[in-house]
PDB file of C-alpha atoms in Angstrom:
ATOM      1  CA  MET A   1      22.888  -2.924 -30.411  1.00  0.00           C
ATOM      2  CA  LEU A   2      25.060  -5.815 -32.303  1.00  0.00           C
ATOM      3  CA  ARG A   3      22.490  -7.951 -32.672  1.00  0.00           C
ATOM      4  CA  MET A   4      20.154  -5.158 -34.590  1.00  0.00           C
ATOM      5  CA  ILE A   5      23.324  -4.174 -37.190  1.00  0.00           C
ATOM      6  CA  LYS A   6      23.587  -8.120 -37.501  1.00  0.00           C
ATOM      7  CA  ASN A   7      20.315  -9.025 -38.550  1.00  0.00           C
ATOM      8  CA  GLU A   8      20.091  -5.804 -40.471  1.00  0.00           C
ATOM      9  CA  ILE A   9      23.237  -7.400 -42.791  1.00  0.00           C
ATOM     10  CA  PHE A  10      20.835 -10.572 -42.927  1.00  0.00           C
ATOM     11  CA  ALA A  11      17.568  -8.530 -43.418  1.00  0.00           C
ATOM     12  CA  ASP A  12      19.265  -6.870 -46.319  1.00  0.00           C
ATOM     13  CA  TYR A  13      18.842 -10.160 -48.274  1.00  0.00           C
ATOM     14  CA  ALA A  14      15.364 -10.821 -47.603  1.00  0.00           C
ATOM     15  CA  TYR A  15      16.218 -13.148 -44.745  1.00  0.00           C
ATOM     16  CA  LYS A  16      13.290 -14.898 -43.218  1.00  0.00           C
ATOM     17  CA  PHE A  17      13.490 -14.541 -39.362  1.00  0.00           C
ATOM     18  CA  LYS A  18      12.826 -17.157 -37.267  1.00  0.00           C
ATOM     19  CA  ASP A  19      12.042 -15.425 -34.210  1.00  0.00           C
ATOM     20  CA  LYS A  20       8.705 -13.158 -34.791  1.00  0.00           C
ATOM     21  CA  ARG A  21      10.123 -10.054 -32.927  1.00  0.00           C
ATOM     22  CA  TRP A  22      13.026  -9.687 -35.449  1.00  0.00           C
ATOM     23  CA  GLU A  23      10.305 -10.215 -38.179  1.00  0.00           C
ATOM     24  CA  ASP A  24       8.042  -8.004 -37.059  1.00  0.00           C
ATOM     25  CA  ILE A  25      11.050  -5.012 -36.862  1.00  0.00           C
ATOM     26  CA  PHE A  26      12.289  -5.517 -40.204  1.00  0.00           C
ATOM     27  CA  MET A  27       8.347  -5.386 -41.939  1.00  0.00           C
ATOM     28  CA  MET A  28       8.586  -2.068 -41.597  1.00  0.00           C
ATOM     29  CA  MET A  29      11.682  -1.330 -43.099  1.00  0.00           C
ATOM     30  CA  GLU A  30      10.644  -0.473 -47.395  1.00  0.00           C
ATOM     31  CA  SER A  31      13.681  -2.762 -48.672  1.00  0.00           C
ATOM     32  CA  TYR A  32      12.891  -5.556 -46.731  1.00  0.00           C
ATOM     33  CA  ASN A  33       8.604  -5.359 -47.472  1.00  0.00           C
ATOM     34  CA  ARG A  34       9.503  -5.006 -50.964  1.00  0.00           C
ATOM     35  CA  LYS A  35       9.977  -9.030 -51.271  1.00  0.00           C
ATOM     36  CA  THR A  36       6.066  -9.045 -50.311  1.00  0.00           C
ATOM     37  CA  ILE A  37       4.631  -6.850 -52.501  1.00  0.00           C
ATOM     38  CA  ASP A  38       6.912  -8.261 -55.394  1.00  0.00           C
ATOM     39  CA  LYS A  39       5.423 -11.777 -54.178  1.00  0.00           C
ATOM     40  CA  GLN A  40       8.904 -12.777 -53.701  1.00  0.00           C
ATOM     41  CA  PRO A  41       9.496 -15.845 -51.516  1.00  0.00           C
ATOM     42  CA  TYR A  42      12.404 -15.085 -48.195  1.00  0.00           C
ATOM     43  CA  ASN A  43      15.253 -16.734 -47.939  1.00  0.00           C
ATOM     44  CA  VAL A  44      15.611 -19.179 -45.182  1.00  0.00           C
ATOM     45  CA  SER A  45      19.265 -18.759 -45.733  1.00  0.00           C
ATOM     46  CA  VAL A  46      21.286 -16.262 -47.074  1.00  0.00           C
ATOM     47  CA  ASP A  47      24.612 -17.940 -46.368  1.00  0.00           C
ATOM     48  CA  ASP A  48      25.320 -18.026 -50.386  1.00  0.00           C
ATOM     49  CA  SER A  49      24.427 -14.586 -50.781  1.00  0.00           C
ATOM     50  CA  LEU A  50      26.378 -12.626 -48.484  1.00  0.00           C
ATOM     51  CA  THR A  51      29.488 -10.813 -49.279  1.00  0.00           C
ATOM     52  CA  VAL A  52      32.960 -11.224 -47.844  1.00  0.00           C
ATOM     53  CA  ILE A  53      32.431  -8.128 -45.814  1.00  0.00           C
ATOM     54  CA  ASP A  54      29.071  -9.235 -44.662  1.00  0.00           C
ATOM     55  CA  LYS A  55      30.664 -12.433 -43.814  1.00  0.00           C
ATOM     56  CA  TYR A  56      33.451 -10.609 -41.789  1.00  0.00           C
ATOM     57  CA  ASN A  57      31.137  -8.493 -40.060  1.00  0.00           C
ATOM     58  CA  ILE A  58      28.976 -10.943 -38.978  1.00  0.00           C
ATOM     59  CA  ASN A  59      31.942 -13.011 -37.419  1.00  0.00           C
ATOM     60  CA  TRP A  60      33.197  -9.767 -35.883  1.00  0.00           C
ATOM     61  CA  ILE A  61      29.603  -8.958 -34.479  1.00  0.00           C
ATOM     62  CA  ASN A  62      29.929 -12.848 -33.229  1.00  0.00           C
ATOM     63  CA  GLN A  63      32.827 -12.645 -31.224  1.00  0.00           C
ATOM     64  CA  ARG A  64      31.880  -9.693 -29.698  1.00  0.00           C
ATOM     65  CA  LEU A  65      28.417 -11.152 -28.363  1.00  0.00           C
ATOM     66  CA  LYS A  66      30.079 -14.117 -27.277  1.00  0.00           C
ATOM     67  CA  GLY A  67      32.726 -11.942 -25.503  1.00  0.00           C
ATOM     68  CA  SER A  68      30.315  -9.462 -23.498  1.00  0.00           C
ATOM     69  CA  ALA A  69      28.461 -12.522 -22.650  1.00  0.00           C
ATOM     70  CA  ALA A  70      31.644 -13.984 -21.085  1.00  0.00           C
ATOM     71  CA  THR A  71      32.854 -10.960 -19.347  1.00  0.00           C
ATOM     72  CA  ALA A  72      29.317  -9.591 -17.741  1.00  0.00           C
ATOM     73  CA  PRO A  73      29.565  -9.333 -14.177  1.00  0.00           C
ATOM     74  CA  LYS A  74      28.094 -12.017 -12.212  1.00  0.00           C
ATOM     75  CA  ASN A  75      25.008 -11.250  -9.580  1.00  0.00           C
ATOM     76  CA  THR A  76      27.185 -11.543  -6.747  1.00  0.00           C
ATOM     77  CA  LEU A  77      26.514  -9.970  -3.227  1.00  0.00           C
ATOM     78  CA  ALA A  78      29.691  -8.041  -2.157  1.00  0.00           C
ATOM     79  CA  ALA A  79      31.306  -9.858   1.198  1.00  0.00           C
ATOM     80  CA  LYS A  80      31.844  -6.908   3.991  1.00  0.00           C
TER      81      LYS A  80
END
């Protein structure tokens, strides 16, 4: 869910996703797909366009994604 929210922020700025799966997901969004209709190129980088709030939210999401990977339960067998 966090990855989706993060990528929605990037999609709002017509970011050109490297992962085809995300590209396909956001092509269904009218605001993202409008760039194709208007014949405007997608942005390879949106760092200079992000607002302070966008940057804060992306940073917060990244921290949660890193934390969830570190605290995920390991596949271990219980010893009895």
